[in-house]
Each structure stands twice: as C-alpha cells, then as structure tokens.
PDB file of C-alpha atoms in Angstrom:
ATOM      1  CA  MET A   1     -12.213-201.376  51.073  1.00 55.00           C
ATOM      2  CA  THR A   2     -11.657-197.660  50.704  1.00 64.00           C
ATOM      3  CA  GLN A   3     -12.843-194.746  52.994  1.00 73.00           C
ATOM      4  CA  ILE A   4     -14.182-191.674  51.649  1.00 80.00           C
ATOM      5  CA  THR A   5     -14.639-188.353  53.885  1.00 86.00           C
ATOM      6  CA  LEU A   6     -16.179-185.382  52.017  1.00 88.00           C
ATOM      7  CA  ASN A   7     -17.138-181.993  53.331  1.00 90.00           C
ATOM      8  CA  ALA A   8     -18.861-178.889  51.674  1.00 92.00           C
ATOM      9  CA  GLN A   9     -20.876-175.898  52.652  1.00 93.00           C
ATOM     10  CA  VAL A  10     -23.782-174.919  50.292  1.00 94.00           C
ATOM     11  CA  PRO A  11     -23.103-171.749  48.414  1.00 91.00           C
ATOM     12  CA  ASN A  12     -25.477-169.010  47.436  1.00 91.00           C
ATOM     13  CA  ASP A  13     -25.885-170.231  44.172  1.00 86.00           C
ATOM     14  CA  CYS A  14     -26.954-173.485  45.386  1.00 90.00           C
ATOM     15  CA  ALA A  15     -29.211-172.356  48.275  1.00 93.00           C
ATOM     16  CA  ASN A  16     -32.845-173.277  47.988  1.00 94.00           C
ATOM     17  CA  GLN A  17     -32.783-176.425  45.985  1.00 94.00           C
ATOM     18  CA  ARG A  18     -32.912-180.036  46.681  1.00 94.00           C
ATOM     19  CA  LEU A  19     -30.296-181.858  48.486  1.00 95.00           C
ATOM     20  CA  ASP A  20     -29.691-184.445  45.881  1.00 93.00           C
ATOM     21  CA  ARG A  21     -29.269-181.796  43.032  1.00 91.00           C
ATOM     22  CA  VAL A  22     -26.908-179.796  45.410  1.00 93.00           C
ATOM     23  CA  ALA A  23     -24.866-182.705  46.327  1.00 92.00           C
ATOM     24  CA  ALA A  24     -24.391-183.436  42.683  1.00 86.00           C
ATOM     25  CA  GLN A  25     -23.035-180.164  41.967  1.00 85.00           C
ATOM     26  CA  LEU A  26     -20.686-179.930  45.231  1.00 89.00           C
ATOM     27  CA  PHE A  27     -19.599-183.519  44.763  1.00 85.00           C
ATOM     28  CA  PRO A  28     -19.259-183.868  41.020  1.00 74.00           C
ATOM     29  CA  ASP A  29     -16.621-186.732  41.052  1.00 66.00           C
ATOM     30  CA  TYR A  30     -19.596-189.335  42.057  1.00 75.00           C
ATOM     31  CA  SER A  31     -22.695-190.160  40.262  1.00 71.00           C
ATOM     32  CA  ARG A  32     -26.078-188.764  41.021  1.00 78.00           C
ATOM     33  CA  ALA A  33     -27.282-192.392  41.571  1.00 77.00           C
ATOM     34  CA  ARG A  34     -24.475-193.135  44.359  1.00 80.00           C
ATOM     35  CA  LEU A  35     -25.134-189.933  45.980  1.00 89.00           C
ATOM     36  CA  GLN A  36     -28.957-190.640  46.487  1.00 89.00           C
ATOM     37  CA  THR A  37     -27.941-193.684  47.646  1.00 87.00           C
ATOM     38  CA  TRP A  38     -25.674-192.145  50.324  1.00 91.00           C
ATOM     39  CA  ILE A  39     -28.415-189.770  51.248  1.00 94.00           C
ATOM     40  CA  LYS A  40     -31.029-192.459  51.710  1.00 91.00           C
ATOM     41  CA  ASP A  41     -28.619-194.525  53.792  1.00 89.00           C
ATOM     42  CA  GLY A  42     -27.785-191.670  56.126  1.00 91.00           C
ATOM     43  CA  VAL A  43     -24.275-191.444  55.144  1.00 91.00           C
ATOM     44  CA  LEU A  44     -24.545-188.217  53.502  1.00 95.00           C
ATOM     45  CA  THR A  45     -25.915-185.721  56.165  1.00 95.00           C
ATOM     46  CA  VAL A  46     -26.932-182.025  56.266  1.00 96.00           C
ATOM     47  CA  ASN A  47     -25.644-180.340  59.413  1.00 95.00           C
ATOM     48  CA  SER A  48     -24.739-183.791  60.735  1.00 92.00           C
ATOM     49  CA  ALA A  49     -28.594-184.915  60.550  1.00 93.00           C
ATOM     50  CA  PRO A  50     -29.628-187.331  57.954  1.00 93.00           C
ATOM     51  CA  ALA A  51     -31.997-185.825  55.286  1.00 94.00           C
ATOM     52  CA  ARG A  52     -34.186-186.972  52.371  1.00 94.00           C
ATOM     53  CA  PRO A  53     -32.968-186.501  48.753  1.00 93.00           C
ATOM     54  CA  ARG A  54     -36.101-183.930  47.895  1.00 93.00           C
ATOM     55  CA  ASP A  55     -35.243-181.652  51.254  1.00 95.00           C
ATOM     56  CA  VAL A  56     -34.183-178.344  50.634  1.00 96.00           C
ATOM     57  CA  VAL A  57     -30.815-176.851  51.662  1.00 96.00           C
ATOM     58  CA  PHE A  58     -29.839-173.523  52.291  1.00 96.00           C
ATOM     59  CA  GLU A  59     -26.876-171.204  52.109  1.00 95.00           C
ATOM     60  CA  GLY A  60     -24.227-172.185  54.683  1.00 95.00           C
ATOM     61  CA  ASP A  61     -25.638-175.932  55.469  1.00 96.00           C
ATOM     62  CA  ASN A  62     -22.730-178.163  55.678  1.00 95.00           C
ATOM     63  CA  LEU A  63     -23.026-181.441  53.688  1.00 95.00           C
ATOM     64  CA  HIS A  64     -20.869-184.325  55.135  1.00 94.00           C
ATOM     65  CA  VAL A  65     -19.921-187.883  53.844  1.00 92.00           C
ATOM     66  CA  ASP A  66     -18.397-190.516  55.693  1.00 88.00           C
ATOM     67  CA  VAL A  67     -18.559-193.975  54.054  1.00 84.00           C
ATOM     68  CA  VAL A  68     -16.524-197.165  53.619  1.00 76.00           C
ATOM     69  CA  LEU A  69     -16.913-198.393  49.948  1.00 67.00           C
ATOM     70  CA  GLN A  70     -17.833-202.185  50.103  1.00 59.00           C
ATOM     71  CA  ALA A  71     -18.009-204.579  47.127  1.00 56.00           C
ATOM     72  CA  GLU A  72     -21.372-203.686  44.979  1.00 54.00           C
ATOM     73  CA  ARG A  73     -22.102-207.132  45.112  1.00 57.00           C
ATOM     74  CA  GLU A  74     -20.868-210.635  45.972  1.00 66.00           C
ATOM     75  CA  TRP A  75     -20.176-211.688  42.543  1.00 81.00           C
ATOM     76  CA  GLU A  76     -17.680-214.406  41.814  1.00 87.00           C
ATOM     77  CA  ALA A  77     -14.294-213.685  40.195  1.00 92.00           C
ATOM     78  CA  GLN A  78     -13.790-216.106  37.492  1.00 94.00           C
ATOM     79  CA  PRO A  79     -10.783-216.076  35.040  1.00 94.00           C
ATOM     80  CA  MET A  80     -11.518-215.058  31.595  1.00 95.00           C
ATOM     81  CA  GLU A  81      -9.552-214.592  28.503  1.00 95.00           C
ATOM     82  CA  LEU A  82      -9.787-210.698  28.025  1.00 97.00           C
ATOM     83  CA  ASP A  83      -8.569-208.923  24.846  1.00 97.00           C
ATOM     84  CA  ILE A  84      -7.188-205.481  26.437  1.00 98.00           C
ATOM     85  CA  VAL A  85      -7.041-202.548  23.972  1.00 97.00           C
ATOM     86  CA  PHE A  86      -5.855-200.044  26.538  1.00 98.00           C
ATOM     87  CA  GLU A  87      -5.206-199.903  30.085  1.00 98.00           C
ATOM     88  CA  ASP A  88      -4.004-197.399  32.856  1.00 97.00           C
ATOM     89  CA  GLU A  89      -4.509-196.625  36.295  1.00 96.00           C
ATOM     90  CA  SER A  90      -8.223-195.288  36.057  1.00 96.00           C
ATOM     91  CA  LEU A  91      -9.405-196.715  32.573  1.00 98.00           C
ATOM     92  CA  LEU A  92      -9.481-200.140  30.738  1.00 98.00           C
ATOM     93  CA  VAL A  93     -10.617-200.594  27.142  1.00 98.00           C
ATOM     94  CA  LEU A  94     -11.368-204.177  25.809  1.00 98.00           C
ATOM     95  CA  ASN A  95     -12.581-205.951  22.570  1.00 98.00           C
ATOM     96  CA  LYS A  96     -15.329-208.122  23.557  1.00 98.00           C
ATOM     97  CA  ALA A  97     -15.818-211.388  21.793  1.00 96.00           C
ATOM     98  CA  THR A  98     -18.973-212.859  20.821  1.00 96.00           C
ATOM     99  CA  ASP A  99     -21.213-214.950  22.943  1.00 93.00           C
ATOM    100  CA  VAL A 100     -20.175-213.303  26.057  1.00 94.00           C
ATOM    101  CA  VAL A 101     -22.740-211.938  28.733  1.00 93.00           C
ATOM    102  CA  VAL A 102     -21.653-208.580  29.904  1.00 92.00           C
ATOM    103  CA  HIS A 103     -23.423-208.591  33.380  1.00 83.00           C
ATOM    104  CA  PRO A 104     -24.748-211.314  35.594  1.00 79.00           C
ATOM    105  CA  ALA A 105     -28.560-211.765  35.289  1.00 71.00           C
ATOM    106  CA  ALA A 106     -31.401-214.359  35.356  1.00 63.00           C
ATOM    107  CA  GLY A 107     -29.758-217.479  33.533  1.00 67.00           C
ATOM    108  CA  HIS A 108     -26.541-216.152  33.142  1.00 72.00           C
ATOM    109  CA  ARG A 109     -25.117-215.947  36.837  1.00 73.00           C
ATOM    110  CA  ASP A 110     -21.515-217.172  35.681  1.00 85.00           C
ATOM    111  CA  GLY A 111     -18.999-216.768  33.023  1.00 90.00           C
ATOM    112  CA  THR A 112     -20.036-213.060  32.380  1.00 94.00           C
ATOM    113  CA  LEU A 113     -17.479-210.162  31.408  1.00 96.00           C
ATOM    114  CA  LEU A 114     -17.939-208.848  34.814  1.00 94.00           C
ATOM    115  CA  ASN A 115     -17.125-211.958  36.608  1.00 94.00           C
ATOM    116  CA  GLY A 116     -13.729-212.013  34.077  1.00 96.00           C
ATOM    117  CA  LEU A 117     -13.037-208.125  35.003  1.00 97.00           C
ATOM    118  CA  LEU A 118     -13.082-209.083  38.760  1.00 95.00           C
ATOM    119  CA  ALA A 119     -10.713-211.899  38.374  1.00 96.00           C
ATOM    120  CA  TYR A 120      -8.386-209.720  36.177  1.00 97.00           C
ATOM    121  CA  CYS A 121      -8.727-206.367  38.751  1.00 95.00           C
ATOM    122  CA  PRO A 122     -10.188-207.375  41.991  1.00 92.00           C
ATOM    123  CA  ALA A 123     -10.021-203.542  42.815  1.00 91.00           C
ATOM    124  CA  LEU A 124     -12.972-203.352  40.559  1.00 93.00           C
ATOM    125  CA  GLN A 125     -15.357-204.655  43.339  1.00 88.00           C
ATOM    126  CA  GLU A 126     -15.374-201.077  44.717  1.00 83.00           C
ATOM    127  CA  VAL A 127     -16.633-199.791  41.477  1.00 87.00           C
ATOM    128  CA  PRO A 128     -20.362-200.063  40.367  1.00 82.00           C
ATOM    129  CA  ARG A 129     -20.916-202.809  38.200  1.00 84.00           C
ATOM    130  CA  ALA A 130     -17.357-203.666  38.363  1.00 90.00           C
ATOM    131  CA  GLY A 131     -16.734-200.460  36.369  1.00 93.00           C
ATOM    132  CA  ILE A 132     -18.891-201.372  33.392  1.00 93.00           C
ATOM    133  CA  VAL A 133     -20.540-198.131  32.281  1.00 91.00           C
ATOM    134  CA  HIS A 134     -22.182-199.441  29.065  1.00 91.00           C
ATOM    135  CA  ARG A 135     -22.833-202.487  27.645  1.00 90.00           C
ATOM    136  CA  LEU A 136     -22.855-204.549  24.436  1.00 95.00           C
ATOM    137  CA  ASP A 137     -25.277-207.286  23.735  1.00 94.00           C
ATOM    138  CA  LYS A 138     -24.130-210.981  24.349  1.00 94.00           C
ATOM    139  CA  ASP A 139     -23.628-211.735  20.445  1.00 96.00           C
ATOM    140  CA  THR A 140     -22.177-208.050  19.638  1.00 97.00           C
ATOM    141  CA  THR A 141     -18.657-207.816  19.436  1.00 98.00           C
ATOM    142  CA  GLY A 142     -16.321-204.712  19.817  1.00 98.00           C
ATOM    143  CA  LEU A 143     -15.082-202.284  21.989  1.00 98.00           C
ATOM    144  CA  MET A 144     -16.144-201.246  25.601  1.00 98.00           C
ATOM    145  CA  MET A 145     -14.753-198.945  28.230  1.00 97.00           C
ATOM    146  CA  VAL A 146     -14.355-199.869  31.857  1.00 97.00           C
ATOM    147  CA  ALA A 147     -13.708-197.489  34.669  1.00 96.00           C
ATOM    148  CA  LYS A 148     -11.297-198.782  37.338  1.00 96.00           C
ATOM    149  CA  THR A 149     -11.805-196.201  39.842  1.00 92.00           C
ATOM    150  CA  LEU A 150     -14.830-194.373  41.390  1.00 86.00           C
ATOM    151  CA  ASP A 151     -13.850-191.109  40.231  1.00 87.00           C
ATOM    152  CA  ALA A 152     -13.286-192.484  36.717  1.00 92.00           C
ATOM    153  CA  HIS A 153     -16.592-194.071  36.848  1.00 90.00           C
ATOM    154  CA  ALA A 154     -18.329-190.971  37.612  1.00 85.00           C
ATOM    155  CA  ALA A 155     -16.474-188.929  34.807  1.00 90.00           C
ATOM    156  CA  LEU A 156     -17.461-191.563  32.147  1.00 92.00           C
ATOM    157  CA  VAL A 157     -20.817-191.654  33.194  1.00 86.00           C
ATOM    158  CA  GLU A 158     -21.180-188.006  32.892  1.00 86.00           C
ATOM    159  CA  GLN A 159     -19.514-188.009  29.313  1.00 92.00           C
ATOM    160  CA  LEU A 160     -22.347-190.455  28.482  1.00 90.00           C
ATOM    161  CA  ARG A 161     -24.956-188.545  29.877  1.00 84.00           C
ATOM    162  CA  LEU A 162     -23.630-185.335  28.004  1.00 88.00           C
ATOM    163  CA  ARG A 163     -23.266-187.395  24.524  1.00 91.00           C
ATOM    164  CA  GLU A 164     -19.565-186.737  24.469  1.00 95.00           C
ATOM    165  CA  VAL A 165     -18.546-190.195  24.020  1.00 96.00           C
ATOM    166  CA  LYS A 166     -18.571-191.412  20.389  1.00 97.00           C
ATOM    167  CA  ARG A 167     -19.448-195.165  19.682  1.00 96.00           C
ATOM    168  CA  GLU A 168     -19.359-196.195  16.054  1.00 98.00           C
ATOM    169  CA  TYR A 169     -20.343-199.742  14.649  1.00 98.00           C
ATOM    170  CA  GLU A 170     -20.520-201.506  11.554  1.00 98.00           C
ATOM    171  CA  ALA A 171     -23.158-204.027  10.576  1.00 98.00           C
ATOM    172  CA  VAL A 172     -24.499-205.816   7.675  1.00 98.00           C
ATOM    173  CA  ALA A 173     -28.307-205.199   7.109  1.00 97.00           C
ATOM    174  CA  GLN A 174     -30.705-207.227   4.962  1.00 95.00           C
ATOM    175  CA  GLY A 175     -31.883-205.206   2.069  1.00 92.00           C
ATOM    176  CA  LEU A 176     -30.346-202.593  -0.273  1.00 92.00           C
ATOM    177  CA  LEU A 177     -30.134-198.984   0.756  1.00 92.00           C
ATOM    178  CA  THR A 178     -29.746-196.054  -1.482  1.00 87.00           C
ATOM    179  CA  GLY A 179     -28.322-193.848   1.397  1.00 90.00           C
ATOM    180  CA  GLY A 180     -27.851-193.194   4.800  1.00 93.00           C
ATOM    181  CA  GLY A 181     -30.543-191.773   7.476  1.00 95.00           C
ATOM    182  CA  THR A 182     -31.354-190.983  11.038  1.00 97.00           C
ATOM    183  CA  VAL A 183     -33.779-193.011  13.039  1.00 97.00           C
ATOM    184  CA  ASP A 184     -35.088-190.738  15.684  1.00 96.00           C
ATOM    185  CA  ALA A 185     -37.857-192.779  17.436  1.00 96.00           C
ATOM    186  CA  PRO A 186     -38.624-193.538  21.269  1.00 94.00           C
ATOM    187  CA  LEU A 187     -37.808-197.018  22.427  1.00 93.00           C
ATOM    188  CA  GLY A 188     -39.438-198.950  25.111  1.00 90.00           C
ATOM    189  CA  ARG A 189     -40.495-202.691  25.937  1.00 86.00           C
ATOM    190  CA  HIS A 190     -42.113-204.267  23.242  1.00 91.00           C
ATOM    191  CA  PRO A 191     -45.818-204.724  24.040  1.00 88.00           C
ATOM    192  CA  VAL A 192     -46.043-208.615  23.388  1.00 89.00           C
ATOM    193  CA  ASN A 193     -42.439-209.941  23.306  1.00 90.00           C
ATOM    194  CA  ARG A 194     -41.138-208.929  26.695  1.00 83.00           C
ATOM    195  CA  LYS A 195     -37.287-209.735  25.294  1.00 86.00           C
ATOM    196  CA  ARG A 196     -37.490-207.186  22.637  1.00 91.00           C
ATOM    197  CA  ARG A 197     -37.566-203.471  22.379  1.00 92.00           C
ATOM    198  CA  ALA A 198     -39.979-201.576  19.975  1.00 94.00           C
ATOM    199  CA  VAL A 199     -40.817-198.094  18.972  1.00 95.00           C
ATOM    200  CA  VAL A 200     -43.493-196.871  21.381  1.00 92.00           C
ATOM    201  CA  GLU A 201     -45.112-193.484  21.998  1.00 90.00           C
ATOM    202  CA  ASP A 202     -44.020-193.230  25.688  1.00 86.00           C
ATOM    203  CA  GLY A 203     -40.538-194.647  25.244  1.00 88.00           C
ATOM    204  CA  GLN A 204     -37.054-193.167  25.857  1.00 88.00           C
ATOM    205  CA  GLU A 205     -35.593-190.793  23.478  1.00 91.00           C
ATOM    206  CA  ALA A 206     -33.303-192.818  21.135  1.00 93.00           C
ATOM    207  CA  VAL A 207     -31.276-191.550  17.953  1.00 96.00           C
ATOM    208  CA  THR A 208     -29.194-193.655  15.534  1.00 97.00           C
ATOM    209  CA  HIS A 209     -27.492-192.473  12.483  1.00 97.00           C
ATOM    210  CA  TYR A 210     -26.428-194.832   9.878  1.00 97.00           C
ATOM    211  CA  ARG A 211     -24.770-194.632   6.059  1.00 97.00           C
ATOM    212  CA  VAL A 212     -23.679-196.856   3.560  1.00 97.00           C
ATOM    213  CA  ILE A 213     -20.323-198.390   3.428  1.00 97.00           C
ATOM    214  CA  LYS A 214     -20.756-200.976   0.591  1.00 97.00           C
ATOM    215  CA  ARG A 215     -23.806-202.150  -1.027  1.00 96.00           C
ATOM    216  CA  TYR A 216     -23.979-206.132  -2.091  1.00 95.00           C
ATOM    217  CA  ARG A 217     -26.900-207.670  -4.162  1.00 92.00           C
ATOM    218  CA  SER A 218     -29.065-207.974  -1.301  1.00 93.00           C
ATOM    219  CA  HIS A 219     -27.434-206.555   1.599  1.00 96.00           C
ATOM    220  CA  THR A 220     -25.551-203.545   2.773  1.00 97.00           C
ATOM    221  CA  HIS A 221     -22.781-203.082   4.861  1.00 98.00           C
ATOM    222  CA  ILE A 222     -23.389-199.888   6.864  1.00 98.00           C
ATOM    223  CA  HIS A 223     -21.686-197.643   9.504  1.00 98.00           C
ATOM    224  CA  VAL A 224     -23.694-197.035  12.612  1.00 98.00           C
ATOM    225  CA  GLN A 225     -23.363-194.202  15.093  1.00 97.00           C
ATOM    226  CA  LEU A 226     -25.256-193.998  18.619  1.00 95.00           C
ATOM    227  CA  GLU A 227     -26.422-190.634  19.722  1.00 92.00           C
ATOM    228  CA  THR A 228     -28.078-192.292  22.712  1.00 91.00           C
ATOM    229  CA  GLY A 229     -27.391-195.502  24.284  1.00 88.00           C
ATOM    230  CA  ARG A 230     -30.752-197.602  24.758  1.00 89.00           C
ATOM    231  CA  THR A 231     -30.978-201.436  25.159  1.00 89.00           C
ATOM    232  CA  HIS A 232     -31.212-202.901  21.633  1.00 95.00           C
ATOM    233  CA  GLN A 233     -31.145-199.610  20.053  1.00 96.00           C
ATOM    234  CA  ILE A 234     -29.259-200.358  16.877  1.00 97.00           C
ATOM    235  CA  ARG A 235     -30.864-203.835  16.506  1.00 97.00           C
ATOM    236  CA  ALA A 236     -34.538-202.302  17.030  1.00 97.00           C
ATOM    237  CA  HIS A 237     -34.095-199.206  15.042  1.00 97.00           C
ATOM    238  CA  LEU A 238     -32.989-200.804  11.898  1.00 97.00           C
ATOM    239  CA  SER A 239     -35.630-203.470  12.400  1.00 96.00           C
ATOM    240  CA  HIS A 240     -38.165-200.632  12.732  1.00 96.00           C
ATOM    241  CA  VAL A 241     -37.040-199.102   9.239  1.00 95.00           C
ATOM    242  CA  ASN A 242     -37.132-202.606   7.644  1.00 94.00           C
ATOM    243  CA  ILE A 243     -33.454-203.259   7.282  1.00 95.00           C
ATOM    244  CA  PRO A 244     -32.810-205.819  10.226  1.00 96.00           C
ATOM    245  CA  LEU A 245     -29.390-207.211  10.861  1.00 97.00           C
ATOM    246  CA  VAL A 246     -28.280-210.359   9.321  1.00 96.00           C
ATOM    247  CA  GLY A 247     -28.479-213.018  11.956  1.00 95.00           C
ATOM    248  CA  ASP A 248     -30.486-211.087  14.370  1.00 95.00           C
ATOM    249  CA  PRO A 249     -32.387-213.919  16.582  1.00 90.00           C
ATOM    250  CA  LEU A 250     -34.788-211.305  17.851  1.00 93.00           C
ATOM    251  CA  TYR A 251     -35.392-208.515  15.018  1.00 95.00           C
ATOM    252  CA  ALA A 252     -34.765-210.270  11.594  1.00 92.00           C
ATOM    253  CA  GLY A 253     -37.663-212.852  11.631  1.00 86.00           C
ATOM    254  CA  ARG A 254     -37.262-215.824   9.662  1.00 85.00           C
ATOM    255  CA  LEU A 255     -34.401-216.222   7.169  1.00 85.00           C
ATOM    256  CA  GLN A 256     -34.939-215.011   3.930  1.00 83.00           C
ATOM    257  CA  LEU A 257     -32.390-216.043   1.067  1.00 86.00           C
ATOM    258  CA  PRO A 258     -32.097-213.637  -1.673  1.00 84.00           C
ATOM    259  CA  ALA A 259     -33.121-214.525  -5.299  1.00 83.00           C
ATOM    260  CA  ALA A 260     -30.565-216.430  -7.419  1.00 82.00           C
ATOM    261  CA  CYS A 261     -28.279-216.807  -4.216  1.00 85.00           C
ATOM    262  CA  SER A 262     -25.094-218.959  -4.471  1.00 87.00           C
ATOM    263  CA  PRO A 263     -24.867-222.177  -2.268  1.00 91.00           C
ATOM    264  CA  GLU A 264     -22.125-220.487  -0.509  1.00 93.00           C
ATOM    265  CA  LEU A 265     -24.033-217.389   0.481  1.00 93.00           C
ATOM    266  CA  ALA A 266     -26.804-219.754   1.425  1.00 93.00           C
ATOM    267  CA  GLN A 267     -24.863-221.770   3.829  1.00 94.00           C
ATOM    268  CA  SER A 268     -23.322-218.538   5.203  1.00 95.00           C
ATOM    269  CA  LEU A 269     -26.482-216.855   6.046  1.00 95.00           C
ATOM    270  CA  LYS A 270     -27.931-220.026   7.524  1.00 94.00           C
ATOM    271  CA  ASN A 271     -24.827-220.493   9.835  1.00 94.00           C
ATOM    272  CA  PHE A 272     -24.476-216.801  10.859  1.00 95.00           C
ATOM    273  CA  LYS A 273     -26.141-217.322  14.203  1.00 90.00           C
ATOM    274  CA  ARG A 274     -25.791-213.876  15.750  1.00 95.00           C
ATOM    275  CA  GLN A 275     -26.457-210.352  14.775  1.00 97.00           C
ATOM    276  CA  ALA A 276     -23.756-208.955  12.336  1.00 97.00           C
ATOM    277  CA  LEU A 277     -22.979-206.101  14.682  1.00 98.00           C
ATOM    278  CA  HIS A 278     -19.336-204.788  15.824  1.00 98.00           C
ATOM    279  CA  ALA A 279     -18.504-201.972  17.856  1.00 98.00           C
ATOM    280  CA  ARG A 280     -15.747-200.690  15.633  1.00 98.00           C
ATOM    281  CA  ARG A 281     -14.536-197.458  17.101  1.00 98.00           C
ATOM    282  CA  LEU A 282     -14.822-195.635  20.546  1.00 98.00           C
ATOM    283  CA  SER A 283     -13.708-192.367  21.203  1.00 98.00           C
ATOM    284  CA  LEU A 284     -13.667-190.135  24.677  1.00 98.00           C
ATOM    285  CA  GLN A 285     -11.964-187.847  26.878  1.00 97.00           C
ATOM    286  CA  HIS A 286      -9.709-189.509  29.268  1.00 98.00           C
ATOM    287  CA  PRO A 287     -11.568-189.385  32.656  1.00 95.00           C
ATOM    288  CA  VAL A 288      -8.480-187.797  34.692  1.00 95.00           C
ATOM    289  CA  SER A 289      -6.214-186.178  32.209  1.00 96.00           C
ATOM    290  CA  GLY A 290      -8.900-185.144  29.771  1.00 95.00           C
ATOM    291  CA  GLU A 291      -7.120-186.146  26.765  1.00 97.00           C
ATOM    292  CA  ALA A 292      -8.861-187.138  23.716  1.00 98.00           C
ATOM    293  CA  MET A 293      -8.486-190.654  22.964  1.00 98.00           C
ATOM    294  CA  CYS A 294      -9.622-193.136  20.408  1.00 98.00           C
ATOM    295  CA  TRP A 295      -9.404-196.589  19.477  1.00 98.00           C
ATOM    296  CA  GLU A 296     -10.562-199.180  16.780  1.00 98.00           C
ATOM    297  CA  ALA A 297     -10.917-202.828  16.854  1.00 98.00           C
ATOM    298  CA  PRO A 298     -11.000-204.821  13.703  1.00 97.00           C
ATOM    299  CA  LEU A 299     -13.835-206.617  12.324  1.00 98.00           C
ATOM    300  CA  PRO A 300     -14.020-210.456  13.863  1.00 97.00           C
ATOM    301  CA  ALA A 301     -13.331-213.322  11.527  1.00 96.00           C
ATOM    302  CA  ASP A 302     -16.769-214.165  11.287  1.00 96.00           C
ATOM    303  CA  PHE A 303     -17.911-210.936  10.122  1.00 97.00           C
ATOM    304  CA  ASP A 304     -15.160-210.517   7.428  1.00 97.00           C
ATOM    305  CA  ALA A 305     -15.902-213.984   6.089  1.00 97.00           C
ATOM    306  CA  LEU A 306     -19.458-212.863   5.652  1.00 97.00           C
ATOM    307  CA  LEU A 307     -18.523-209.819   3.743  1.00 97.00           C
ATOM    308  CA  ALA A 308     -16.229-211.688   1.570  1.00 96.00           C
ATOM    309  CA  VAL A 309     -19.050-214.307   0.826  1.00 96.00           C
ATOM    310  CA  LEU A 310     -21.201-211.377  -0.277  1.00 95.00           C
ATOM    311  CA  ALA A 311     -18.716-209.926  -2.435  1.00 94.00           C
ATOM    312  CA  ARG A 312     -18.167-213.103  -4.335  1.00 92.00           C
ATOM    313  CA  ASP A 313     -21.967-213.489  -4.625  1.00 89.00           C
ATOM    314  CA  VAL A 314     -22.018-210.082  -6.543  1.00 85.00           C
ATOM    315  CA  LYS A 315     -19.554-211.360  -8.946  1.00 78.00           C
ATOM    316  CA  GLY A 316     -21.880-214.282  -9.757  1.00 72.00           C
ATOM    317  CA  GLU A 317     -19.391-216.815  -8.357  1.00 54.00           C
ATOM    318  CA  ASP A 318     -21.295-220.145  -8.045  1.00 50.00           C
ATOM    319  CA  ARG A 319     -24.787-218.712  -8.153  1.00 49.00           C
ATOM    320  CA  VAL A 320     -27.837-220.535  -8.683  1.00 43.00           C
ATOM    321  CA  VAL A 321     -29.933-219.204 -11.467  1.00 39.00           C
TER     322      VAL A 321
END
C-alpha cells in the first residue's frame, strides 16, 4: 500500500472553474478518472470539506488529498511467460503473443496478461489495471506498454490522449490495394452483433492510416498507423473499406479462396485462424525522463509463414489452374 498526501491552493488563473478540472491542472501526475474517484470518495477535499466534481472552486481554496492506494481489484497473480522488450523502474514494454487476453472479463477471468503481470511485478496491484494503458485484441500480437507506477500511468495516459504515442502495425488484408489511404469514420457498437464494432453516425472519432508494403496476387501486406485507439479499430475500419484482415473471425466473413489458388495457399489460409495483425513498432516519450524511445518487434512465425506462402503463390509454384 502507498500513502499519498497532496496539497495545493487554487491560483487566480484556475479560479471559478469546476473542481475536477482544477484538480487535473493542479495534480497533473494523476489521471482525471482517478481524481474524480477521489473527489466522489471524499478523499480529495476543498477547504477540508467534501465536494462534488462539478462544484466551482475559487482563488485561495485549498485542495487536499489524503489517501492510501489499495489494489485496484483482487485479481489473482498467475505466472506467465512474458517476452519483455524493455523495463526500468517506471515502464515495461512487452511483445504480446497470440491467444492471450489482455484483461479479465466475462469468460476470461484467469490466464490473462493482467494476471501474468501481477505475478511478474506484484507492485502493479496499486496501478490502475495493473499498469495496462492500452490493449491488443486476444489474437493480435506485438508491442504493448505497461506503466509500473501511478505517475508513469498518468503520463502515458496523457500521451495517448494527446496522440503523442505512435503505434504502427503490419497486417495482411484480403484484396489488392493500388495505394494507401486513411479511414476517418466514427466507430461504435454494431447495431446487431454486439461483439463487433461498426461505423455509426454517433460513434467515437476514429482515424486509421494505411499504406502498401507489398502486393501479392489477391492479398496485400500493409502498414497501418493508428491516430486514435478504439476497440477493434483496425479490424473494423479495414472491413468497412472492403479490405478485411486475413483470418479475422469477426470481420472477414466466410473464407474466399482466390482464383487459381495453389493447394499450399488454400491450406495456409484455411489454417490461419486469427486476424493477421501485428503491433510492429511503438514510439513514445519516457514517462519520467521525457526521452524519445522506440521499439520494434519482429513478425511472429505464423505471420512470416503466411507471407512466404503468398510470395510462392505469386511465382505460380504448385498453383491449381
């Protein structure tokens, strides 16, 4: 457990504003969500009295926090093999494997990345969601960042909010692309299938950029960069523009083999049971030092094998005519 005690006086340029907004300016090391929780719980007070997030504060008012951080939830720590790419006292970057759920949810209470992180670093119990500030889907591989301290968590969340974190992916899409493009379309829950996301008028802003790395006969190897980070964003956006990911169980529909497909490619596509998506590159500013940092994770074996089969299909090796 960690004891936190904070004090600040409202300056003139913050006066006559909502408490939650002023608290975010005076205590920038903590996320707005956490500050709002502290206000509602009565551990962030104004002039020694509890207040509401929407209450207005005035110049000279004293904001005080006195709280003991408890574990966010009673998640069980479970040993898991982790591919750690970088680690120091405040930040951890890992290369997530396929078939790994990031956070416990209905149907996946155990064996998640969060459970593994708690076993690897028990102190993460005091950080929201065990330090996980962004997610990858269960079968998406690649780089993820984890904050090891509360201060680092707030800093990384803020970088994400300001779109200062650069997340780059590689994917294999169905169909041939003549060039890159941008999908700027709001995403929300699918009106029928609640497991899916869809482009909807009242959805959240979502922007995805993509460009061609290599074209094959009927598929395209692409580079994808996120400007926002919505649930299933890449998968839903590419499906929306009719270039769904190979193997995507939710967005690609029924498997369609290309014309004159080689037996090897047909078998490879049938056996590729996950979306062909890999978080290849991650760039950010270190949450403490501010140093610009960047990491890359090589393509996983199944992704590499798929590209090799596609390349052989282009050459016409063992193709059915």
